[in-house]
CSV table of C-alpha atoms and ligand atoms in Angstrom, one decimal:
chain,number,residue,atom,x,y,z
N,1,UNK,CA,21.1,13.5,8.3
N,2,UNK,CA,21.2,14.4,11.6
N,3,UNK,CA,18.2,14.5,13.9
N,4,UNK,CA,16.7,17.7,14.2
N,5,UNK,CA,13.6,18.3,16.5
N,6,UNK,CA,13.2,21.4,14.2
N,7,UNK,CA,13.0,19.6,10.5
N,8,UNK,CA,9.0,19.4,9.3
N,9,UNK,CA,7.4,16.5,8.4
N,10,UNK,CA,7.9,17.0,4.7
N,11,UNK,CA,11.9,16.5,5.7
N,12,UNK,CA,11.6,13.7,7.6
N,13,UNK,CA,9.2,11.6,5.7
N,14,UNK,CA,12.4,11.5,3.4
N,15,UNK,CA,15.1,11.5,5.6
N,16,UNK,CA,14.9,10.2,8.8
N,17,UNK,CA,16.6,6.7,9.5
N,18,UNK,CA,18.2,7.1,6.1
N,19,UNK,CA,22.3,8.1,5.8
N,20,UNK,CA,24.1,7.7,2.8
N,21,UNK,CA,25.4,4.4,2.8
N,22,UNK,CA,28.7,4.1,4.7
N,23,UNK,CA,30.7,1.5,2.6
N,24,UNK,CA,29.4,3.0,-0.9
N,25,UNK,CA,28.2,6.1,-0.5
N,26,UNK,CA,24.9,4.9,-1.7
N,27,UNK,CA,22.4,7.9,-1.6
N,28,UNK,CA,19.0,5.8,-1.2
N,29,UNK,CA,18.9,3.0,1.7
N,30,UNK,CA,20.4,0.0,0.5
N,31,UNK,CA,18.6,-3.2,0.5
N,32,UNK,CA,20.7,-5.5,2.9
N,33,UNK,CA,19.5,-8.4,1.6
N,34,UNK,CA,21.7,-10.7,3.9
N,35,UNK,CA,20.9,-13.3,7.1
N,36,UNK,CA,23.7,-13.1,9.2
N,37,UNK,CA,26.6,-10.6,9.5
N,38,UNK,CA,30.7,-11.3,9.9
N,39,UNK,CA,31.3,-10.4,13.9
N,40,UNK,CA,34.9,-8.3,14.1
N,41,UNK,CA,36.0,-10.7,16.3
N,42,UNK,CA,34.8,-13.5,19.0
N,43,UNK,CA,34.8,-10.6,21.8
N,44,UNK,CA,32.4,-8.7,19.6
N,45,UNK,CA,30.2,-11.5,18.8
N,46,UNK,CA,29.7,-12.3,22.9
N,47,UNK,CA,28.7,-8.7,24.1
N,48,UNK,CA,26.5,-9.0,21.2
N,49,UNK,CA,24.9,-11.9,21.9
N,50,UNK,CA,24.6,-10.2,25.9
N,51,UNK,CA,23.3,-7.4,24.6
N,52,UNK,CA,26.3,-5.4,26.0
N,53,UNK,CA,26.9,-3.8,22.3
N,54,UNK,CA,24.1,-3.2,19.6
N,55,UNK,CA,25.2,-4.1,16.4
N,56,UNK,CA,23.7,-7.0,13.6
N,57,UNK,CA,23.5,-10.4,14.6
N,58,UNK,CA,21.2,-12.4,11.9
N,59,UNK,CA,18.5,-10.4,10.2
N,60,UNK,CA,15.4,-12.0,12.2
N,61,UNK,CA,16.1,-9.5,15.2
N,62,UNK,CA,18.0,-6.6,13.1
N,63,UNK,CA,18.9,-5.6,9.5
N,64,UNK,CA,19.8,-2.9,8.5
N,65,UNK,CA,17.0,-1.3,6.4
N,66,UNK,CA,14.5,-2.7,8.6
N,67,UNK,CA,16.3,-0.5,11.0
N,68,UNK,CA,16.3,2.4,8.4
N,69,UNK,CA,12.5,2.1,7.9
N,70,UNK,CA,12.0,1.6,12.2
N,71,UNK,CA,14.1,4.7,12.8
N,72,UNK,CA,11.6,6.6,10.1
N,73,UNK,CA,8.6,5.4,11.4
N,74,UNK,CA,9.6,6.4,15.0
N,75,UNK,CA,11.1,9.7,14.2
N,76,UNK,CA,7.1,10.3,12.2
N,77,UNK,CA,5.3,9.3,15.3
N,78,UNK,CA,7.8,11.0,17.9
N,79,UNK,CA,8.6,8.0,19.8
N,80,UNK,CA,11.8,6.7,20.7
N,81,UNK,CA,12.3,3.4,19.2
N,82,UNK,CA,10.0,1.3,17.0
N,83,UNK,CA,10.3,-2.4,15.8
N,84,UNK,CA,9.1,-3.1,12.9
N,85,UNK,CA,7.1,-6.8,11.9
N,86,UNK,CA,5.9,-9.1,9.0
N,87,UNK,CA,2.6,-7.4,9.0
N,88,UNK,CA,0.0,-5.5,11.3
N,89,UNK,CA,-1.5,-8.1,13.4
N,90,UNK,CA,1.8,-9.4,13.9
N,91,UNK,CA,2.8,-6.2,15.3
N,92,UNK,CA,-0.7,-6.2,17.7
N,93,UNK,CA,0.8,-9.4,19.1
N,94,UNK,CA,4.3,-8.3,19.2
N,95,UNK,CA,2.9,-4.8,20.6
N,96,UNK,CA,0.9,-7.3,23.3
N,97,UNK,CA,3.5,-9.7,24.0
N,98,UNK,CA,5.7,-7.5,26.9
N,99,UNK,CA,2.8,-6.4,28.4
N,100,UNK,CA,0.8,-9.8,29.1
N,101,UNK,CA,0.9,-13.1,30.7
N,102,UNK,CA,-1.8,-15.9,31.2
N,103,UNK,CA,-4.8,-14.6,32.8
N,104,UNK,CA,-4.2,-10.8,31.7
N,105,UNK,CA,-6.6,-9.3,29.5
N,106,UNK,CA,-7.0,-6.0,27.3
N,107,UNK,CA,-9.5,-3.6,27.6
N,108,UNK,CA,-10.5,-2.7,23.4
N,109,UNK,CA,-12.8,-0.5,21.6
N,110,UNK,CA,-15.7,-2.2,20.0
N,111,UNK,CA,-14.5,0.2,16.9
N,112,UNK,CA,-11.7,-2.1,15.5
N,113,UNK,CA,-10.6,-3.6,12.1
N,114,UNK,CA,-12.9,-6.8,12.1
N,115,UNK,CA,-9.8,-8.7,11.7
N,116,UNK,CA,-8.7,-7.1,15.4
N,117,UNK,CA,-11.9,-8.5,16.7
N,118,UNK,CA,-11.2,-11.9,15.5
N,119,UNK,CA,-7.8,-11.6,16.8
N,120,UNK,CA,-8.6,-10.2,20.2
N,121,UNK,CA,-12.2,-12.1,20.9
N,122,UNK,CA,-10.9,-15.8,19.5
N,123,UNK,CA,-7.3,-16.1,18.7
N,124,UNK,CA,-5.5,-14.5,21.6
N,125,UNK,CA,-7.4,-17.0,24.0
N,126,UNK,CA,-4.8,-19.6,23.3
N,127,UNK,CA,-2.0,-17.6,24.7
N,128,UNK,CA,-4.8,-17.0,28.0
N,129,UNK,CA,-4.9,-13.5,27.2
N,130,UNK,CA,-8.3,-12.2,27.0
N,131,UNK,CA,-10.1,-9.2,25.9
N,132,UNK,CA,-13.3,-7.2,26.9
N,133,UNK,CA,-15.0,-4.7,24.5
N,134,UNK,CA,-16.3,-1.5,25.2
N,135,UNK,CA,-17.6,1.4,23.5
N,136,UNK,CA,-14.6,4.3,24.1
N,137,UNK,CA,-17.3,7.0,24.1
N,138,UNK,CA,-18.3,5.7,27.6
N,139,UNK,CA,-15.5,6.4,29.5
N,140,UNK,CA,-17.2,5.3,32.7
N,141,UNK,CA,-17.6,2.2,30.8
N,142,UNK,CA,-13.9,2.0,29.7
N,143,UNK,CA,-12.8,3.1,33.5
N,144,UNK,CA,-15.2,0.4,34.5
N,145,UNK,CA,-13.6,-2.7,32.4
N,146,UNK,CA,-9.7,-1.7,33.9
N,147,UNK,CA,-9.3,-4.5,36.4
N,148,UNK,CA,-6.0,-5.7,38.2
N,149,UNK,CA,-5.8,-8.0,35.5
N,150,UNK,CA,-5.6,-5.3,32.4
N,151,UNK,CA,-2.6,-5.0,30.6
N,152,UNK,CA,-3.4,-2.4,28.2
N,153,UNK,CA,-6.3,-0.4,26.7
N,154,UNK,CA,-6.4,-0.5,23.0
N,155,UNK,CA,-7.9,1.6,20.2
N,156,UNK,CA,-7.6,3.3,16.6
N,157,UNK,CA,-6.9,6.7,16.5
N,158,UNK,CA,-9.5,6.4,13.0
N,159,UNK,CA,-11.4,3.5,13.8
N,160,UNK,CA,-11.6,1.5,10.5
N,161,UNK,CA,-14.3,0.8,8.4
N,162,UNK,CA,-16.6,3.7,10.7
N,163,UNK,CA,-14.5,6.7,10.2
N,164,UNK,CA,-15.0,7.3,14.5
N,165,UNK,CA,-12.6,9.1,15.7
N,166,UNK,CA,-11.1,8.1,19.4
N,167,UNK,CA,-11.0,10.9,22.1
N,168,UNK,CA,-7.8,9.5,22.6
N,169,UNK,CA,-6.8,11.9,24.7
N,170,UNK,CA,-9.6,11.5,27.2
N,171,UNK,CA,-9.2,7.6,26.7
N,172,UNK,CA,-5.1,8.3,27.7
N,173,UNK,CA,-6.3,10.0,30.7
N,174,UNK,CA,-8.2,6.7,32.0
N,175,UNK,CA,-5.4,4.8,31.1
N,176,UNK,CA,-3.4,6.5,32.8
N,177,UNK,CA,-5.1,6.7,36.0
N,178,UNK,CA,-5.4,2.9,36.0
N,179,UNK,CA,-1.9,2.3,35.5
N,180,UNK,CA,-1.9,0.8,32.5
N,181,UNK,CA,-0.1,1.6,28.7
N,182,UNK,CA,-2.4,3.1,26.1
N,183,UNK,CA,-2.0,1.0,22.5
N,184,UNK,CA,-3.2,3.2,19.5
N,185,UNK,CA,-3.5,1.3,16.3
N,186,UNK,CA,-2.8,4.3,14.1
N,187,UNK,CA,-2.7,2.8,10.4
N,188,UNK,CA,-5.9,4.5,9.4
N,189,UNK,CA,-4.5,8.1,10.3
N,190,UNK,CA,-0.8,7.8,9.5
N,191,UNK,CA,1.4,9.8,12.0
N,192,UNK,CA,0.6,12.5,9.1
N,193,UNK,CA,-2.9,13.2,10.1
N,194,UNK,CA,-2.1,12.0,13.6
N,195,UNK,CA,0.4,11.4,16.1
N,196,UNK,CA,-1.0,9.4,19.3
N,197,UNK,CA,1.8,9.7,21.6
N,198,UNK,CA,1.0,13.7,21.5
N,199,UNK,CA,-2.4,13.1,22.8
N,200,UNK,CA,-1.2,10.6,25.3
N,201,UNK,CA,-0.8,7.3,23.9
N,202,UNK,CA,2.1,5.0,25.4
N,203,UNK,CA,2.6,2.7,21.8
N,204,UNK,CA,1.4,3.0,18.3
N,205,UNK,CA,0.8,0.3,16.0
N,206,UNK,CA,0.7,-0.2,12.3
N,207,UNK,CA,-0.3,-1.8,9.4
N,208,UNK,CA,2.3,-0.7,7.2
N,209,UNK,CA,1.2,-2.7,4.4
N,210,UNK,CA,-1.7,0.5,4.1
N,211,UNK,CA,-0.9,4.1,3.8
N,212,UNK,CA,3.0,3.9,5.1
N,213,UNK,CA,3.8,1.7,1.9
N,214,UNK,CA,0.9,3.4,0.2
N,215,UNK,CA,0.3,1.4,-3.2
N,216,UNK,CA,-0.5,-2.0,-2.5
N,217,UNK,CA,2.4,-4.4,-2.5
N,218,UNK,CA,3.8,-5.7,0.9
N,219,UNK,CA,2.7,-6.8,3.9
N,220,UNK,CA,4.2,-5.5,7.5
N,221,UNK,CA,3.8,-4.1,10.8
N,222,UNK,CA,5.2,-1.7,13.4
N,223,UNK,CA,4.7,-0.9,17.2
N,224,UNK,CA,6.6,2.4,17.9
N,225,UNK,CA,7.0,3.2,21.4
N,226,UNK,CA,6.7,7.0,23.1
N,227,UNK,CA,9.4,6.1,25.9
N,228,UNK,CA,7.3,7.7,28.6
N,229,UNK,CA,5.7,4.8,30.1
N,230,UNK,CA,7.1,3.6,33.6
N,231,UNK,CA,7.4,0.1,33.2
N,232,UNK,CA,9.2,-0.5,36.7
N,233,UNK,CA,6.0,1.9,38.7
N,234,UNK,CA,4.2,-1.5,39.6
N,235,UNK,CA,4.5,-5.0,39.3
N,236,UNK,CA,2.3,-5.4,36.4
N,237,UNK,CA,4.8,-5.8,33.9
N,238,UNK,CA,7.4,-8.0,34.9
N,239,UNK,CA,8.9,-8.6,31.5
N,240,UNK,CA,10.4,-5.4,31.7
N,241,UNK,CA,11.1,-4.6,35.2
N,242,UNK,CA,12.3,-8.0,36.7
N,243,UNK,CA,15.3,-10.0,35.8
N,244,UNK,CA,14.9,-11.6,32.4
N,245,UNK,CA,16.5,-15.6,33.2
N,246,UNK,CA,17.5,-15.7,29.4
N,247,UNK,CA,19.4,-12.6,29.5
N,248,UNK,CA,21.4,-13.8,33.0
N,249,UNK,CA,18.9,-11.9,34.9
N,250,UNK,CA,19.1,-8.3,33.3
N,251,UNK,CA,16.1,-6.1,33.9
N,252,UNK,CA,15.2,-4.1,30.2
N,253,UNK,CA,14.2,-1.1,32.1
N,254,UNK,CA,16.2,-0.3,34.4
N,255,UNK,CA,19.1,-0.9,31.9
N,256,UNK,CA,17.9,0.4,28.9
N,257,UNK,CA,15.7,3.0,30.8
N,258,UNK,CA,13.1,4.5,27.8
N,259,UNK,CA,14.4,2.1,24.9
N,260,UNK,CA,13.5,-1.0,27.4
N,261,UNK,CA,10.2,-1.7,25.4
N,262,UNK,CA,11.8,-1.5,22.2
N,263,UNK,CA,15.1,-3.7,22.9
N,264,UNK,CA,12.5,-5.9,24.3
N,265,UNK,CA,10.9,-6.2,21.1
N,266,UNK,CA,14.1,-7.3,19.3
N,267,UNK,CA,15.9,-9.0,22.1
N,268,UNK,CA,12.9,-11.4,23.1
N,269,UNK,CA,9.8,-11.0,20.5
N,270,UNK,CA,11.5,-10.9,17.3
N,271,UNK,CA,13.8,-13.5,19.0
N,272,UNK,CA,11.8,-15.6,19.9
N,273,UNK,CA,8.3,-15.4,18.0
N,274,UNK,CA,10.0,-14.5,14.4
N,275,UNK,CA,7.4,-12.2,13.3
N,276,UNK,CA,10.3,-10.0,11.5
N,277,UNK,CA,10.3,-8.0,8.6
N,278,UNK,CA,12.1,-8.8,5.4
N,279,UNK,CA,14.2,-6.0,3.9
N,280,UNK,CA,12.4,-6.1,0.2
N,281,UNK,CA,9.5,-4.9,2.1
N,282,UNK,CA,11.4,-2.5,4.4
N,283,UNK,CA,12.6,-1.2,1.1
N,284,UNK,CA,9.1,-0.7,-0.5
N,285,UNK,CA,7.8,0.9,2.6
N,286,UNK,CA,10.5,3.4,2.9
N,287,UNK,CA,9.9,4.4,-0.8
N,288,UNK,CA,6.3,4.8,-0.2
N,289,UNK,CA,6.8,7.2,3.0
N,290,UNK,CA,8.9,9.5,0.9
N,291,UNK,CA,5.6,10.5,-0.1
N,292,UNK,CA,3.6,10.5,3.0
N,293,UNK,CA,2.4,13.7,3.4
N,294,UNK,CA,1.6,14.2,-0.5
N,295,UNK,CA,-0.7,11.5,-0.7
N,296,UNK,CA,-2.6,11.8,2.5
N,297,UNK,CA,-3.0,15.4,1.6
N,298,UNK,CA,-5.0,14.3,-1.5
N,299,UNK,CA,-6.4,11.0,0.0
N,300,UNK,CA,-8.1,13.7,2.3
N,301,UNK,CA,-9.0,16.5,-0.3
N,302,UNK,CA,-10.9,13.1,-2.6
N,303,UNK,CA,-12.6,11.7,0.6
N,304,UNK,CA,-14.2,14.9,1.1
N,305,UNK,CA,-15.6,15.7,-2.2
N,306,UNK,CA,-17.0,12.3,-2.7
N,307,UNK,CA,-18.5,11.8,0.8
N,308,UNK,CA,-20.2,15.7,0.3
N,309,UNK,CA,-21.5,14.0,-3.6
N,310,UNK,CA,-22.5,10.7,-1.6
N,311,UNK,CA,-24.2,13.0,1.4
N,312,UNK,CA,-26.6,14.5,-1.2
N,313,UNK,CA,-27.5,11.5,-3.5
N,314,UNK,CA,-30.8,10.3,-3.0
N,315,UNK,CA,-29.6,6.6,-3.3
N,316,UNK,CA,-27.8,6.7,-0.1
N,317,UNK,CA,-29.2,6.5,3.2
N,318,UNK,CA,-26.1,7.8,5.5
N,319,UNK,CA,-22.3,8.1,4.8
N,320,UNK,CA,-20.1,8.0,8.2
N,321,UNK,CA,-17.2,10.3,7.4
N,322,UNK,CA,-15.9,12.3,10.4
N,323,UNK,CA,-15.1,15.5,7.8
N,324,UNK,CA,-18.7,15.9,7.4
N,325,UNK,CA,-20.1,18.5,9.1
N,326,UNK,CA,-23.5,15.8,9.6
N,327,UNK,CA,-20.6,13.6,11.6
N,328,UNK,CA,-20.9,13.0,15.4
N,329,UNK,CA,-17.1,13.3,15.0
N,330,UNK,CA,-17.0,16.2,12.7
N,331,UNK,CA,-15.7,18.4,16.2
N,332,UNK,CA,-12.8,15.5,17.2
N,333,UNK,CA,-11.5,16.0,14.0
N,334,UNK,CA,-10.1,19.5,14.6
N,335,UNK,CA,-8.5,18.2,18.1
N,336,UNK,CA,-7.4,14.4,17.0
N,337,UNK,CA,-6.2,15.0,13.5
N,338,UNK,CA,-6.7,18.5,12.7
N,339,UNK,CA,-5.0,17.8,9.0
N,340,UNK,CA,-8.2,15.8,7.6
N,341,UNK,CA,-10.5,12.9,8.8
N,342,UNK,CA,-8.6,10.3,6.3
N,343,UNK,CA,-9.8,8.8,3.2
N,344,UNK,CA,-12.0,5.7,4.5
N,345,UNK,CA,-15.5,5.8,5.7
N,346,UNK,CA,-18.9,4.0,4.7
N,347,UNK,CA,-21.9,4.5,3.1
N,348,UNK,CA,-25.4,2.8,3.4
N,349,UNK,CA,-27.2,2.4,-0.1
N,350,UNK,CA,-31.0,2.3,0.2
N,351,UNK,CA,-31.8,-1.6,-1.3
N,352,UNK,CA,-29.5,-3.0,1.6
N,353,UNK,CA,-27.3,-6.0,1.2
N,354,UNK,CA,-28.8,-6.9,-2.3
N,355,UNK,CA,-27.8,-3.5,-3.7
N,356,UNK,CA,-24.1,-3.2,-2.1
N,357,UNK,CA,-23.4,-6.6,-3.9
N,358,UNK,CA,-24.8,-5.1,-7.1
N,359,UNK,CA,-22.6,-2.1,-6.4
N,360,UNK,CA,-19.2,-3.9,-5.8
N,361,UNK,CA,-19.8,-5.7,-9.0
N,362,UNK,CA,-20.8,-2.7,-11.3
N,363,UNK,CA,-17.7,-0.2,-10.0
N,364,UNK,CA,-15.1,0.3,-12.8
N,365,UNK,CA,-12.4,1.9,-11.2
N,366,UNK,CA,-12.8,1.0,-7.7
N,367,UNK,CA,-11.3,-2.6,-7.3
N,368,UNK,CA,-13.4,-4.7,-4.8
N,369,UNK,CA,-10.3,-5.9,-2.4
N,370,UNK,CA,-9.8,-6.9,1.3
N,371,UNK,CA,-7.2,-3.8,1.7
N,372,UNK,CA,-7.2,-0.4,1.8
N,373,UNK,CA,-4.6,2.9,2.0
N,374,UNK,CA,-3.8,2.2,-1.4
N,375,UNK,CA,-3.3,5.2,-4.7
N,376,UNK,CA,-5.8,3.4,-6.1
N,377,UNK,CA,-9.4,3.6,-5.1
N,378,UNK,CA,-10.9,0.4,-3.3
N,379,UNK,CA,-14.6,-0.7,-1.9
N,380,UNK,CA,-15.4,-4.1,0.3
N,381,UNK,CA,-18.6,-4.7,1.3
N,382,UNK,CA,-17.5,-5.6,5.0
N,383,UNK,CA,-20.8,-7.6,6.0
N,384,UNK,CA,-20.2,-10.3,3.3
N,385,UNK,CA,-16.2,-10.7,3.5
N,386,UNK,CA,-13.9,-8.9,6.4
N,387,UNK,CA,-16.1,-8.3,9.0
N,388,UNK,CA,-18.2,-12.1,8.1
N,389,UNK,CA,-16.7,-13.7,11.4
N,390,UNK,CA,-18.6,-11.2,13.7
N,391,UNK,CA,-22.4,-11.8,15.1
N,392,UNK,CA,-24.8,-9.3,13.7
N,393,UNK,CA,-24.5,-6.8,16.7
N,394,UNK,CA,-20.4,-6.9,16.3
N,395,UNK,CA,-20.7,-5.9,12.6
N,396,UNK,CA,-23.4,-3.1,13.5
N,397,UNK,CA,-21.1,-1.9,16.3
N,398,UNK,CA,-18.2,-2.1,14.4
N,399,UNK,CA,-20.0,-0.1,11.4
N,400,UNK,CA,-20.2,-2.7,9.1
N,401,UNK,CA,-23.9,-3.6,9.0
N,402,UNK,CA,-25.3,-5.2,6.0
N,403,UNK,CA,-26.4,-2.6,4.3
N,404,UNK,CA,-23.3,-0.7,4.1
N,405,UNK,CA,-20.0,-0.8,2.0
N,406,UNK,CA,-16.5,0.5,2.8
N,407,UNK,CA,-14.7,2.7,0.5
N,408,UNK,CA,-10.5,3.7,0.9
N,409,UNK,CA,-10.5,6.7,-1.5
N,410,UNK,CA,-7.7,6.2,-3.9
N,411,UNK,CA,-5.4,9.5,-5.7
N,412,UNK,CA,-7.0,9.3,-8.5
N,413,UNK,CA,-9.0,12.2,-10.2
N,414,UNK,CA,-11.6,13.0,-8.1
N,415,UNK,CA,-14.3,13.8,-10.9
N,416,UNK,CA,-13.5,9.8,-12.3
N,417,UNK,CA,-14.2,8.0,-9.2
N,418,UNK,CA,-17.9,10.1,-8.7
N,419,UNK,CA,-19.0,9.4,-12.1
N,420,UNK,CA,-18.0,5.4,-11.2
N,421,UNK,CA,-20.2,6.1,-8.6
N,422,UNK,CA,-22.4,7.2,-9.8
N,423,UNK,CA,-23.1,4.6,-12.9
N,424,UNK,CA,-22.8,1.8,-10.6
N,425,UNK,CA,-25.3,3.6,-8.0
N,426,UNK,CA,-27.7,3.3,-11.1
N,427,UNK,CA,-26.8,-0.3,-12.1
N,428,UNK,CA,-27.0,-1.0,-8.2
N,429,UNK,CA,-30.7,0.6,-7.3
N,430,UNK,CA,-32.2,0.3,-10.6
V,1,PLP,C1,-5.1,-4.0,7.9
V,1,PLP,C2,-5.2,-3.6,9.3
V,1,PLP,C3,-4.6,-4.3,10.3
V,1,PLP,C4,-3.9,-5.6,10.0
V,1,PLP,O1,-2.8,-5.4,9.3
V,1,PLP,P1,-2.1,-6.5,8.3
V,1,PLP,O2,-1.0,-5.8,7.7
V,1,PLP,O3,-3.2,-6.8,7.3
V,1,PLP,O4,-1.8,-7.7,9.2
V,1,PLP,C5,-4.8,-3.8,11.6
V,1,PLP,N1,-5.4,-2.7,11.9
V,1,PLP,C6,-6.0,-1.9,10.9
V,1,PLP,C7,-6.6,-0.7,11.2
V,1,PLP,C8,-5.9,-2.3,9.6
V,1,PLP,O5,-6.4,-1.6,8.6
């Protein structure tokens, strides 16, 4: 297919990145299951290896339905290029990776997947990055935390397990006026419901192995980048803008202009730190994003009728979805991701921790997993499992309190998943 600013979503959750296949005529993107690939000649092998020519060298830096999937996801969220990982915190680091150096830190949301916290407060230490936490509703705060040292501010566009939904735009504009790349972490959303780099945002990340792949069964990653960001307008981010010694001195941006972050990617992080995406799991995840918008659609229209049943059940104290009217966020929606709030919030059941365990353990159709974006309905109660690691006041912060359990509404019949509710609410608080 050719690209076509004018083709809807719908189109290009199908088509984008994919062409029949050129040596068989293959109508659905081959899996290239293969390491390496035969060079024409030695001529063609050196300006590949110089990065003179693009072309497939050895399938940790390209392959070519990783590529397929990368030119999908791009195309979804309207950026230029997009690299594609073994899973989502790979891509964080790979996303984090051009941008910082020992001493740099970046400025996060306390709103994050727990497992971003963990990542961000303790792991990235040991590459002396470091990161400071503040609440994105306080933008004096978050304008406050930019020092010379920040590398990049980074949020969800839907933080995960809350259901908060990021001002990004207004969080862009800080950015922005500090200098410094904007990082959205969109997996919650899906470019479907949202797409960051409209409202501002210089990189997306993903968890693919959530909605994009959609039913559960691979792992991956992806940082898409919007092109826009000046890389060579300070010296803050050498990596791109001065000579690279293991590329004889070649500067990405000024010779790759707007794809400098993304040959980066390739050229030096997949290179080098070998986070890369197999093809099986390209191939699931392009199968799943045929279906995109269909699912989201209905993810959406099941989140909503359960949070409304959960709303007005006297066994719950609060539920947190941002498509309730009762939502601080309920007005964001309409700017941020006008096509629904997602399918993942939380709910407080009155008998506290106790009660949620009772809960997790009564549900028939919800399955209690460490996951979520998948057709099937899932629940985690985030105090006692993913969100463990954090002190009390991170868990409260990040909305994952004690007393409160995570649901990722599933496709299934709507009418099922309340009456599961609904016995297991009774088991739970009896
Ligand atoms: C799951 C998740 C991640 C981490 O992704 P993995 O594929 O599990 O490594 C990051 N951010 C969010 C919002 C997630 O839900």
């Amino acid at each position: 297919m050719t690209d076509g600013p004018s083709y809807g979503f719908d189109t290009l959750q199908i088509h984008a990145g994919a062409r029949p296949d050129p040596a068989t005529g293959a109508r659905q993107v081959p899996i290239y299951q293969t390491t390496a690939y035969v060079f024409r000649d030695a001529e063609h092998a050196a300006a590949l290896f110089n990065l003179q020519e693009v072309g497939y060298i050895y399938s940790r830096l390209t392959n070519p339905t990783v590529a397929a999937l990368q030119e999908r996801i791009a195309t979804l969220e309207g950026g230029v290029g997009a690299v594609c990982c073994s899973s989502g915190h790979a891509a964080q680091i790979m996303a984090l990776f051009p941008l910082m150096t020992p001493g740099c830190n970046v400025v996060a949301s306390t709103r994050l997947y727990g497992g971003t916290v963990t990542q961000f407060s303790q792991t990235i230490k040991r590459f002396g990055w470091s990161a400071k936490f503040v609440d994105f509703d306080d933008l004096d705060a978050l304008k406050a935390a930019i020092d010379d040292d920040t590398r990049a501010v980074f949020c969800e566009a839907i933080a995960n397990p809350g259901g908060y939904i990021t001002d990004l735009r207004a969080v862009a504009d800080v950015a922005d006026a500090a200098g410094v790349p904007l990082i959205v972490d969109n997996t919650s959303a899906t470019p479907y419901l949202c797409r960051p780099i409209e409202h501002g945002a210089t990189l997306v990340v993903h968890s693919t192995t959530k909605y994009l792949t959609g039913n559960g069964t691979v792992t991956g990653g992806c940082v898409v980048d919007s092109g826009t960001f000046d890389w060579s307008a300070s010296n803050k981010f050498p990596s791109l803008s001065a000579p690279e010694p293991a590329y004889h001195g070649l500067r990405f941006h000024e010779t790759f202009g707007p794809l400098a972050y993304t040959f980066h990617g390739i050229a030096i992080g997949l290179r080098d730190l070998g986070m890369t995406m197999n093809p099986q799991a390209a191939h699931y995840t392009l199968m799943g994003i045929e279906t995109l918008s269909l699912r989201m659609d209905r993810h959406v229209e099941n989140a909503v009728k359960i949070a409304k049943w959960l709303e007005a059940d006297p066994r719950i104290d609060f539920v947190t979805y941002a498509g309730l009217e009762s939502s601080p966020y309920f007005d964001r929606v309409k700017t941020v991701c006008p096509k629904g709030a997602g399918a993942l919030f939380t709910f407080a059941v009155k008998g506290g921790y106790e009660a949620c365990m009772k809960l997790v353990d009564s549900l028939e159709i919800f399955s209690h997993v460490a996951n979520l974006g998948d057709t099937r309905s899932l629940i985690i109660h985030s105090a006692s499992t993913t969100h463990r690691q954090l002190t009390p006041e991170q868990q409260k912060a990040a909305g994952a309190a004690p007393n409160v359990v995570r649901v990722s509404i599933g496709i299934e019949d709507a009418d099922d998943l309340i009456a599961d509710l609904d016995q297991a609410l009774a088991r739970a608080t009896a």
